[in-house]
Amino acid sequence: DPDTRFRLMRERVEAMRAIWTNDEASYHGRLVDFAPIRSWPKPVQRPRPPLIVGGNARPGTLEPAIRLADEYNTPIASLETCRERRARVVRACERAGRDPATLPFSLMTPCLVAEDRSALLACARRVMRVSGDGGEPAAFLDALPDTWVSGTVEEVVEQLVALEEAGVTRIMLQHLAHD
């Protein structure tokens, strides 16, 4: 059930933070429990690797992110959805007494970008081949959801600027036109 999954995630993150940052660590939660252990080698990053918690900006992922994460990542969201989710993250930070500026908001989403329309159609054709879509590349592009970052370089730059204005501080683009 979701409550158990979110609790397990939170306890595992707390346990890993203890393991990464202490010579000897123990953890005693409801779902994660272990006596003192020593774990080496330690991560190169100090004091620990950055923690990214992701989700749709709902309580189950917001609470652990606000308490534990260095970044909040949301998947495959439109510009308006990013705006709404970032606002929820900001409100949750403020309620918890955390400065929202200390929790960057990132987006992971598919992208399709090329230097001009002809190259973009060729990229679309490659993606369609992999996905088994036998239609026309122009129709494929026209039907892409608004959650994709797609178009010519100039069009994509405009989309990225708009996402930044909506509160996205980093973006992980899933490039699907492999060649």
XYZ file of C-alpha atoms in Angstrom:
179
model
C 0.000 0.000 0.000
C 1.214 3.575 -0.610
C 1.655 4.466 3.073
C 3.957 1.488 3.610
C 5.930 2.229 0.422
C 6.457 5.869 1.405
C 7.445 4.904 4.949
C 9.893 2.322 3.588
C 11.401 4.915 1.226
C 11.784 7.414 4.058
C 13.375 4.878 6.400
C 15.750 3.608 3.709
C 16.858 7.141 2.877
C 17.396 7.938 6.559
C 19.348 4.690 7.014
C 21.528 5.335 3.954
C 22.302 8.866 5.140
C 23.461 7.409 8.454
C 25.603 4.778 6.712
C 27.178 7.321 4.364
C 27.992 9.900 7.017
C 29.041 7.851 10.079
C 31.922 5.474 10.700
C 29.443 3.204 12.434
C 25.710 3.414 11.830
C 22.578 1.798 13.149
C 18.950 2.400 12.339
C 15.799 1.394 14.164
C 12.618 2.130 12.249
C 9.404 0.224 11.850
C 10.417 -1.315 8.493
C 14.196 -0.879 8.439
C 16.136 -2.046 11.459
C 19.790 -2.920 11.896
C 22.372 -2.996 14.675
C 25.571 -0.953 14.381
C 27.443 -1.658 11.159
C 30.541 -0.325 9.454
C 30.303 0.287 5.718
C 33.262 1.173 3.500
C 34.221 2.703 1.173
C 32.325 5.900 1.859
C 30.928 7.973 -1.013
C 33.300 10.433 -2.687
C 30.774 13.268 -2.288
C 30.872 15.008 1.079
C 29.102 14.706 3.319
C 27.151 12.262 1.119
C 25.782 11.898 -2.413
C 23.001 14.333 -3.296
C 19.569 12.861 -2.693
C 16.846 13.357 -5.259
C 13.302 12.445 -4.280
C 10.741 12.443 -7.028
C 7.041 12.350 -7.561
C 3.975 14.356 -8.443
C 4.282 16.788 -5.496
C 1.834 14.903 -3.327
C 2.224 14.390 0.435
C 3.759 10.904 0.183
C 6.824 12.183 -1.638
C 6.798 15.809 -0.482
C 7.214 15.043 3.220
C 10.356 12.911 2.856
C 11.741 15.253 0.195
C 11.374 18.288 2.400
C 12.994 16.514 5.344
C 15.733 14.627 3.496
C 16.276 15.575 -0.143
C 18.620 17.928 -1.926
C 16.337 18.111 -4.971
C 12.737 17.338 -5.879
C 12.227 15.760 -9.299
C 8.908 15.488 -11.071
C 8.349 13.241 -14.089
C 6.819 13.990 -17.472
C 4.791 17.107 -16.752
C 3.427 19.944 -18.867
C 4.429 23.553 -18.269
C 1.248 24.230 -16.287
C 1.641 21.036 -14.274
C 5.236 22.016 -13.445
C 3.980 25.385 -12.260
C 1.359 23.713 -10.040
C 3.745 21.105 -8.650
C 6.455 23.665 -7.895
C 3.865 25.764 -6.053
C 2.915 22.724 -3.946
C 6.591 22.085 -3.172
C 7.049 25.728 -2.124
C 3.954 25.673 0.118
C 5.033 22.383 1.728
C 8.543 23.769 2.365
C 7.095 26.882 3.959
C 4.771 24.821 6.192
C 7.754 22.720 7.309
C 9.999 25.737 7.893
C 12.372 24.947 5.028
C 13.483 27.660 2.638
C 12.078 26.568 -0.777
C 15.239 27.892 -2.430
C 17.145 25.034 -0.767
C 15.097 22.401 -2.608
C 15.684 22.698 -6.353
C 12.805 21.512 -8.531
C 13.740 19.390 -11.540
C 11.853 17.751 -14.375
C 12.500 14.477 -16.181
C 10.773 14.294 -19.542
C 11.198 12.998 -23.099
C 12.707 15.288 -25.698
C 12.939 15.411 -29.449
C 15.121 18.174 -30.825
C 16.827 18.881 -34.139
C 18.367 21.795 -36.002
C 15.459 22.221 -38.430
C 12.066 20.752 -39.375
C 13.544 18.238 -41.822
C 15.956 16.873 -39.215
C 13.156 16.857 -36.640
C 11.024 14.683 -38.946
C 13.979 12.309 -39.308
C 14.309 12.129 -35.494
C 10.589 11.453 -35.199
C 10.928 8.656 -37.737
C 13.674 7.002 -35.611
C 11.584 7.233 -32.446
C 8.588 5.825 -34.294
C 10.661 2.908 -35.584
C 11.739 1.996 -32.036
C 8.197 2.348 -30.650
C 6.642 0.380 -33.514
C 4.566 3.342 -34.715
C 3.962 3.001 -38.449
C 2.399 6.413 -39.014
C 3.696 9.611 -40.550
C 6.407 11.594 -38.720
C 4.556 14.925 -39.111
C 1.414 13.430 -37.542
C 3.550 11.862 -34.792
C 5.045 15.274 -33.970
C 1.640 16.962 -34.033
C 0.286 14.346 -31.626
C 3.099 14.595 -29.070
C 1.741 15.456 -25.644
C 2.594 18.832 -24.127
C 4.726 16.979 -21.595
C 7.477 16.485 -24.180
C 10.156 19.057 -24.896
C 10.229 18.968 -28.677
C 10.931 20.991 -31.787
C 13.770 22.808 -33.441
C 16.606 24.100 -31.285
C 14.975 27.539 -31.126
C 11.589 26.068 -30.165
C 13.156 23.901 -27.473
C 15.060 26.880 -26.052
C 11.731 28.732 -25.735
C 10.194 25.735 -23.941
C 13.159 25.461 -21.575
C 12.984 29.171 -20.729
C 9.263 28.819 -19.989
C 9.957 25.805 -17.750
C 12.610 27.786 -15.906
C 10.123 30.598 -15.372
C 7.698 27.995 -13.974
C 10.259 27.023 -11.326
C 12.187 24.184 -12.978
C 15.851 24.593 -12.029
C 17.206 21.494 -13.770
C 15.880 19.222 -16.476
C 16.716 15.635 -17.354
C 15.866 15.160 -21.000
C 15.232 11.633 -22.207
C 16.602 11.631 -25.726
C 14.757 8.888 -27.585
C 16.026 9.361 -31.170
C 19.068 7.148 -30.745
C 21.484 7.052 -33.637
